[in-house]
Short mmCIF file of C-alpha atoms and ligand atoms in Angstrom, two decimals:
data_model
loop_
_atom_site.label_atom_id
_atom_site.label_comp_id
_atom_site.label_asym_id
_atom_site.label_seq_id
_atom_site.Cartn_x
_atom_site.Cartn_y
_atom_site.Cartn_z
CA MET A 158 0.00 0.00 0.00
CA ILE A 159 1.28 3.44 -0.94
CA LEU A 160 0.22 6.35 1.24
CA ILE A 161 -0.49 9.38 -0.96
CA ASP A 162 1.17 12.30 0.78
CA GLY A 163 -0.87 15.37 -0.11
CA LYS A 164 1.05 17.59 2.27
CA ALA A 165 4.42 16.84 0.65
CA THR A 166 2.96 17.03 -2.87
CA ALA A 167 1.35 20.39 -2.10
CA ALA A 168 4.67 21.72 -0.73
CA THR A 169 6.43 20.64 -3.95
CA ILE A 170 3.79 22.31 -6.12
CA LYS A 171 3.89 25.53 -4.08
CA ALA A 172 7.68 25.63 -4.55
CA GLU A 173 7.17 25.12 -8.31
CA ILE A 174 4.63 27.97 -8.38
CA LYS A 175 6.96 30.27 -6.44
CA GLU A 176 9.77 29.55 -8.89
CA GLU A 177 7.44 30.37 -11.79
CA VAL A 178 6.30 33.60 -10.12
CA GLU A 179 9.85 34.77 -9.52
CA LYS A 180 10.64 34.06 -13.18
CA ILE A 181 7.62 36.12 -14.28
CA VAL A 182 8.55 39.01 -11.98
CA ALA A 183 12.22 38.90 -13.07
CA GLN A 184 11.03 39.27 -16.67
CA GLY A 185 9.07 42.38 -15.73
CA GLY A 186 5.72 40.63 -15.37
CA LYS A 187 3.12 41.17 -12.68
CA ARG A 188 3.09 39.35 -9.35
CA PRO A 189 -0.23 37.41 -9.12
CA HIS A 190 -2.73 38.97 -6.73
CA LEU A 191 -5.48 36.96 -5.01
CA ALA A 192 -8.24 38.59 -2.96
CA ALA A 193 -10.41 36.70 -0.47
CA VAL A 194 -13.74 37.89 0.90
CA LEU A 195 -14.67 36.58 4.33
CA VAL A 196 -18.12 37.20 5.80
CA GLY A 197 -18.72 36.60 9.51
CA HIS A 198 -16.61 34.65 11.99
CA ASP A 199 -17.21 30.96 11.29
CA GLY A 200 -14.25 29.05 12.76
CA GLY A 201 -13.80 26.76 9.74
CA SER A 202 -13.97 29.62 7.24
CA GLU A 203 -11.52 31.73 9.28
CA THR A 204 -9.02 28.84 9.20
CA TYR A 205 -9.46 28.21 5.47
CA VAL A 206 -9.00 31.87 4.59
CA LYS A 207 -5.98 32.21 6.90
CA ASN A 208 -4.40 29.20 5.20
CA LYS A 209 -5.12 30.67 1.77
CA VAL A 210 -3.36 33.91 2.73
CA LEU A 211 -0.38 31.91 4.06
CA ALA A 212 -0.28 29.89 0.82
CA CYS A 213 -0.19 33.15 -1.17
CA GLU A 214 2.89 34.18 0.82
CA ALA A 215 4.52 30.79 0.21
CA CYS A 216 3.91 31.14 -3.53
CA GLY A 217 5.15 34.74 -3.74
CA PHE A 218 1.67 36.13 -4.51
CA LYS A 219 0.18 39.38 -3.31
CA SER A 220 -2.97 38.82 -1.26
CA THR A 221 -5.80 40.98 0.04
CA LEU A 222 -8.30 39.94 2.68
CA LEU A 223 -11.64 41.74 2.79
CA ARG A 224 -13.63 41.10 5.96
CA TYR A 225 -17.30 41.79 6.50
CA GLU A 226 -19.59 41.26 9.44
CA GLU A 227 -22.34 38.61 9.37
CA ASP A 228 -25.02 41.29 8.83
CA ILE A 229 -23.66 42.57 5.51
CA THR A 230 -26.53 42.86 3.03
CA GLU A 231 -26.61 40.94 -0.24
CA GLU A 232 -26.48 44.24 -2.10
CA GLU A 233 -23.35 45.34 -0.22
CA LEU A 234 -21.64 42.03 -0.92
CA LEU A 235 -22.59 42.21 -4.60
CA SER A 236 -21.10 45.69 -4.87
CA CYS A 237 -17.90 44.38 -3.25
CA VAL A 238 -17.83 41.68 -5.96
CA SER A 239 -18.33 44.36 -8.67
CA ARG A 240 -15.42 46.39 -7.30
CA LEU A 241 -13.17 43.34 -7.32
CA ASN A 242 -14.29 42.50 -10.86
CA LEU A 243 -13.18 45.95 -12.00
CA ASP A 244 -9.94 46.16 -10.00
CA ASN A 245 -7.16 45.65 -12.54
CA ASP A 246 -4.60 44.78 -9.89
CA ILE A 247 -6.59 41.76 -8.71
CA ASP A 248 -6.12 38.71 -10.92
CA GLY A 249 -8.51 36.41 -9.11
CA PHE A 250 -10.70 36.36 -6.02
CA ILE A 251 -12.81 34.07 -3.92
CA VAL A 252 -15.83 34.63 -1.72
CA GLN A 253 -15.46 32.13 1.12
CA LEU A 254 -18.53 29.87 1.45
CA PRO A 255 -20.83 29.27 3.22
CA LEU A 256 -22.44 32.70 3.31
CA PRO A 257 -25.06 33.77 5.87
CA LYS A 258 -28.56 32.48 5.10
CA HIS A 259 -29.95 35.89 4.02
CA ILE A 260 -27.50 35.97 1.09
CA ASP A 261 -28.15 34.02 -2.11
CA GLU A 262 -24.85 32.18 -2.69
CA GLN A 263 -25.59 31.35 -6.30
CA LYS A 264 -26.31 35.00 -7.07
CA VAL A 265 -22.92 35.95 -5.60
CA ILE A 266 -21.10 33.20 -7.52
CA GLU A 267 -22.69 34.32 -10.78
CA ALA A 268 -21.80 37.96 -10.09
CA ILE A 269 -18.09 37.10 -10.10
CA ASP A 270 -16.36 37.79 -13.42
CA TYR A 271 -15.67 34.25 -14.68
CA ARG A 272 -12.20 35.39 -15.77
CA LYS A 273 -11.37 36.01 -12.08
CA ASP A 274 -13.32 33.04 -10.69
CA VAL A 275 -10.32 31.09 -9.36
CA ASP A 276 -12.64 28.84 -7.30
CA GLY A 277 -14.10 27.61 -10.59
CA PHE A 278 -17.70 27.79 -9.34
CA HIS A 279 -19.11 30.16 -12.01
CA PRO A 280 -21.39 28.34 -14.51
CA ILE A 281 -19.15 29.41 -17.40
CA ASN A 282 -16.15 27.67 -15.83
CA VAL A 283 -18.23 24.65 -14.79
CA GLY A 284 -19.63 24.36 -18.33
CA ARG A 285 -16.27 24.80 -20.03
CA VAL A 286 -14.75 22.08 -17.84
CA ALA A 287 -17.65 19.79 -18.72
CA ILE A 288 -16.94 20.12 -22.45
CA GLY A 289 -13.18 19.87 -22.04
CA LEU A 290 -12.25 23.53 -22.65
CA PRO A 291 -9.52 25.31 -20.67
CA ALA A 292 -11.07 26.90 -17.57
CA PHE A 293 -10.69 27.32 -13.83
CA ILE A 294 -11.35 23.90 -12.32
CA SER A 295 -12.82 23.57 -8.84
CA ALA A 296 -9.80 23.19 -6.55
CA THR A 297 -10.62 19.95 -4.70
CA PRO A 298 -11.27 17.76 -7.78
CA LYS A 299 -8.34 19.41 -9.56
CA GLY A 300 -6.11 18.53 -6.60
CA ILE A 301 -7.30 14.92 -6.62
CA LEU A 302 -6.51 14.57 -10.31
CA GLU A 303 -3.07 16.05 -9.67
CA LEU A 304 -2.44 13.50 -6.90
CA LEU A 305 -3.50 10.63 -9.17
CA ARG A 306 -1.16 11.92 -11.89
CA ARG A 307 1.82 12.55 -9.64
CA TYR A 308 1.50 9.10 -8.06
CA ASN A 309 1.00 7.45 -11.47
CA VAL A 310 -2.30 5.88 -10.45
CA GLU A 311 -3.62 4.19 -13.61
CA THR A 312 -6.98 5.69 -14.60
CA SER A 313 -7.41 4.72 -18.26
CA GLY A 314 -10.20 2.17 -18.64
CA LYS A 315 -10.51 1.83 -14.85
CA LYS A 316 -13.81 1.84 -13.01
CA CYS A 317 -14.02 4.89 -10.78
CA VAL A 318 -16.82 5.20 -8.23
CA ILE A 319 -17.44 8.67 -6.84
CA LEU A 320 -19.44 8.94 -3.63
CA GLY A 321 -21.23 12.30 -3.47
CA ARG A 322 -22.64 14.59 -6.18
CA SER A 323 -22.04 18.09 -4.81
CA ASN A 324 -21.31 20.95 -7.20
CA ILE A 325 -17.87 21.54 -5.71
CA VAL A 326 -16.57 17.96 -5.45
CA GLY A 327 -18.61 15.01 -6.76
CA LYS A 328 -19.97 16.46 -10.01
CA PRO A 329 -16.78 18.15 -11.27
CA MET A 330 -14.78 15.10 -10.18
CA SER A 331 -16.95 12.88 -12.38
CA GLN A 332 -16.39 15.22 -15.36
CA LEU A 333 -12.63 15.17 -14.85
CA MET A 334 -12.37 11.41 -14.44
CA MET A 335 -14.26 10.74 -17.68
CA GLN A 336 -12.45 13.35 -19.79
CA LYS A 337 -10.18 12.26 -22.62
CA GLY A 338 -6.70 11.52 -21.33
CA VAL A 339 -7.98 10.40 -17.93
CA ASP A 340 -10.39 7.90 -19.49
CA ALA A 341 -11.98 6.31 -16.44
CA THR A 342 -15.42 4.69 -16.54
CA VAL A 343 -17.31 6.70 -13.97
CA THR A 344 -20.18 5.87 -11.62
CA VAL A 345 -21.55 8.51 -9.25
CA CYS A 346 -23.39 7.41 -6.09
CA HIS A 347 -25.39 9.57 -3.70
CA SER A 348 -27.84 9.27 -0.84
CA ARG A 349 -30.53 7.69 -3.06
CA SER A 350 -28.25 5.10 -4.67
CA LYS A 351 -29.50 1.59 -4.03
CA THR A 352 -26.42 -0.33 -5.17
CA LEU A 353 -23.68 1.83 -3.64
CA LYS A 354 -21.88 -1.00 -1.86
CA GLU A 355 -21.94 -3.27 -4.93
CA GLU A 356 -20.61 -0.44 -7.11
CA CYS A 357 -17.79 0.21 -4.64
CA ARG A 358 -16.82 -3.46 -4.53
CA GLN A 359 -16.19 -3.39 -8.29
CA ALA A 360 -14.26 -0.12 -8.27
CA ASP A 361 -10.59 0.27 -9.16
CA ILE A 362 -10.71 3.80 -7.76
CA ILE A 363 -13.08 5.08 -5.05
CA ILE A 364 -13.33 8.82 -4.42
CA ALA A 365 -15.36 9.37 -1.25
CA ALA A 366 -16.85 12.85 -0.75
CA ILE A 367 -19.93 12.56 1.42
CA GLY A 368 -18.94 13.81 4.87
CA LYS A 369 -19.77 10.64 6.84
CA PRO A 370 -16.85 9.49 9.00
CA GLY A 371 -15.76 5.89 8.35
CA PHE A 372 -18.51 5.30 5.75
CA VAL A 373 -16.31 3.27 3.38
CA THR A 374 -15.57 0.01 5.16
CA ALA A 375 -13.22 -2.84 4.24
CA ASP A 376 -16.06 -5.03 2.90
CA MET A 377 -16.77 -2.32 0.26
CA VAL A 378 -13.25 -2.30 -1.16
CA LYS A 379 -11.78 -4.55 -3.85
CA PRO A 380 -8.23 -5.61 -2.96
CA GLY A 381 -5.76 -3.42 -4.86
CA ALA A 382 -8.17 -0.48 -5.31
CA ALA A 383 -6.97 3.14 -5.01
CA ILE A 384 -8.87 5.11 -2.37
CA ILE A 385 -9.18 8.90 -2.27
CA ASP A 386 -10.78 10.23 0.90
CA VAL A 387 -12.17 13.75 0.56
CA GLY A 388 -14.24 13.69 3.74
CA THR A 389 -13.24 16.06 6.51
CA THR A 390 -15.69 15.96 9.38
CA ARG A 391 -14.90 17.43 12.77
CA VAL A 392 -15.51 14.79 15.43
CA PRO A 393 -15.28 15.57 19.15
CA ASP A 394 -11.96 14.51 20.69
CA ALA A 395 -11.33 15.49 24.30
CA SER A 396 -7.66 14.53 24.01
CA ARG A 397 -7.04 17.38 21.53
CA LYS A 398 -6.48 20.99 22.50
CA SER A 399 -8.99 22.05 19.83
CA GLY A 400 -11.55 19.57 21.23
CA PHE A 401 -11.95 17.85 17.84
CA ARG A 402 -10.13 15.88 15.20
CA LEU A 403 -10.73 15.58 11.46
CA SER A 404 -12.21 12.33 10.28
CA GLY A 405 -12.37 11.07 6.70
CA ASP A 406 -15.14 9.12 4.94
CA VAL A 407 -13.00 5.97 4.92
CA ASP A 408 -12.37 3.51 7.74
CA PHE A 409 -8.65 4.04 7.20
CA GLU A 410 -7.35 1.48 9.67
CA ASN A 411 -9.18 -1.46 8.09
CA VAL A 412 -9.25 -0.28 4.47
CA ALA A 413 -5.59 0.79 4.12
CA PRO A 414 -4.09 -2.73 4.23
CA LEU A 415 -6.29 -3.74 1.26
CA CYS A 416 -5.50 -0.93 -1.15
CA SER A 417 -2.84 -0.06 -3.69
CA TYR A 418 -3.01 3.66 -2.81
CA ILE A 419 -4.82 5.64 -0.13
CA THR A 420 -4.97 9.27 1.03
CA PRO A 421 -4.88 9.97 4.77
CA VAL A 422 -7.11 12.50 6.56
CA PRO A 423 -5.67 14.96 7.37
CA GLY A 424 -2.69 15.33 5.02
CA GLY A 425 -4.20 13.89 1.84
CA VAL A 426 -6.66 15.82 -0.32
CA GLY A 427 -6.94 18.82 2.04
CA PRO A 428 -3.52 20.44 1.46
CA MET A 429 -3.92 19.98 -2.31
CA THR A 430 -7.10 22.04 -2.42
CA ILE A 431 -5.47 25.34 -1.40
CA CYS A 432 -2.50 24.55 -3.59
CA MET A 433 -4.78 24.22 -6.65
CA LEU A 434 -6.36 27.57 -5.81
CA MET A 435 -2.83 28.95 -6.08
CA GLN A 436 -2.37 27.26 -9.47
CA ASN A 437 -5.63 28.79 -10.65
CA THR A 438 -4.48 32.22 -9.45
CA LEU A 439 -1.19 31.84 -11.30
CA ALA A 440 -3.17 30.93 -14.44
CA ALA A 441 -5.44 33.96 -13.89
CA GLY A 442 -2.39 36.25 -13.61
CA GLN A 443 -1.02 34.85 -16.86
CA LYS A 444 -4.42 35.17 -18.56
CA LEU A 445 -3.96 31.53 -19.49
CA TYR A 446 -7.61 30.73 -20.13
CA TYR A 447 -9.23 34.08 -20.91
P1 NAP B 114 -22.19 17.98 0.41
O1 NAP B 114 -22.46 19.15 -0.45
O2 NAP B 114 -22.83 17.87 1.74
O3 NAP B 114 -22.55 16.67 -0.44
C1 NAP B 114 -22.52 15.43 0.15
C2 NAP B 114 -22.88 14.39 -0.88
O4 NAP B 114 -22.83 13.12 -0.25
C3 NAP B 114 -24.28 14.56 -1.44
O5 NAP B 114 -24.26 14.32 -2.82
C4 NAP B 114 -25.08 13.48 -0.70
O6 NAP B 114 -26.12 12.91 -1.47
C5 NAP B 114 -24.03 12.43 -0.48
N1 NAP B 114 -24.35 11.62 0.68
C6 NAP B 114 -24.62 12.02 1.96
N2 NAP B 114 -24.87 10.97 2.74
C7 NAP B 114 -24.77 9.88 1.96
C8 NAP B 114 -24.94 8.50 2.21
N3 NAP B 114 -25.26 8.01 3.42
N4 NAP B 114 -24.77 7.66 1.17
C9 NAP B 114 -24.46 8.12 -0.05
N5 NAP B 114 -24.28 9.42 -0.34
C10 NAP B 114 -24.45 10.27 0.66
O7 NAP B 114 -20.65 17.79 0.67
P2 NAP B 114 -19.33 18.29 -0.10
O8 NAP B 114 -19.23 19.76 0.00
O9 NAP B 114 -19.21 17.63 -1.43
O10 NAP B 114 -18.23 17.65 0.87
C11 NAP B 114 -18.15 16.27 1.13
C12 NAP B 114 -17.07 16.02 2.18
O11 NAP B 114 -15.83 16.46 1.66
C13 NAP B 114 -17.27 16.80 3.49
O12 NAP B 114 -16.74 16.04 4.54
C14 NAP B 114 -16.42 18.03 3.28
O13 NAP B 114 -15.98 18.59 4.50
C15 NAP B 114 -15.28 17.44 2.50
N6 NAP B 114 -14.56 18.42 1.66
C16 NAP B 114 -13.22 18.43 1.78
C17 NAP B 114 -12.49 19.29 0.99
C18 NAP B 114 -11.01 19.28 1.12
O14 NAP B 114 -10.36 20.17 0.66
N7 NAP B 114 -10.42 18.25 1.72
C19 NAP B 114 -13.13 20.14 0.11
C20 NAP B 114 -14.51 20.08 -0.03
C21 NAP B 114 -15.22 19.19 0.77
P3 NAP B 114 -27.41 13.76 -1.97
O15 NAP B 114 -26.93 14.61 -3.08
O16 NAP B 114 -28.35 12.70 -2.40
O17 NAP B 114 -27.87 14.54 -0.77
#
């Protein structure tokens, strides 16, 4: 069994990005600039945004953090998005989700100029990815594909079962796995799937993104399968200073001995996600897609 080290891979990629940025700057080009909009004080969102700012520093990017209180109106947030769309110094920006309930998230996503949508959530980017055109790809699935590539996990002609059909992980993941060059045969399972276990048992690759700790058990895994665990659920743990630990969707202890490859939680998919946001920002700065 090979443990896929997302932390080390992400560090390598960030170093590659930094090298590229310094080359661009040395040639008189512009240092990429990412802005992040954070609404409210949700603990998870604060951590994600802090880590994104730190990743910008590691990659040699400029970063700007815009903070708003929980009671910001939808109109105010939309005018912030308009300002960022028009700001020529900002190459790409993200609005950290989730947003407070009184704000329509989809409206905000669609207000972002797709050429600056480094999260890859705008319908134009989603659609372009679906038909195989260059575009900003949602960071988590992009990071998973990068891990599969860097670890030479065979995908061509393989049966890949994706657990979960969310817009940010499951759906884009299925598009990427079936695209030409990756060439997997893809099955997507969700909460209404009746044959989920049987599908998993036949899979060469399982990508679990449902948010249910330990859901994928050893009896669901074919010996030699590659397992990618996207799940990150906070479970109470009194032995930790934080009071919780992160748990994946896979029963790691019992599944790991069976597989060819597996990602740990934490340290697998998670670190790759922010790193892919950095790659998207570099691409935005270079006007690579638009
Ligand atoms: P989500 O929007 O809540 O979607 C969960 C999906 O799982 C849905 O499609 C749901 O089916 C399906 N599901 C739920 N319970 C199920 C069950 N018992 N059997 C089969 N399918 C079931 O979640 P998400 O945003 O995609 O995130 C999934 C997990 O990945 C979470 O733990 C999240 O924290 C983690 N995540 C990690 C990263 C990272 O960077 N590491 C990034 C994003 C997400 P229905 O559609 O039928 O409801």
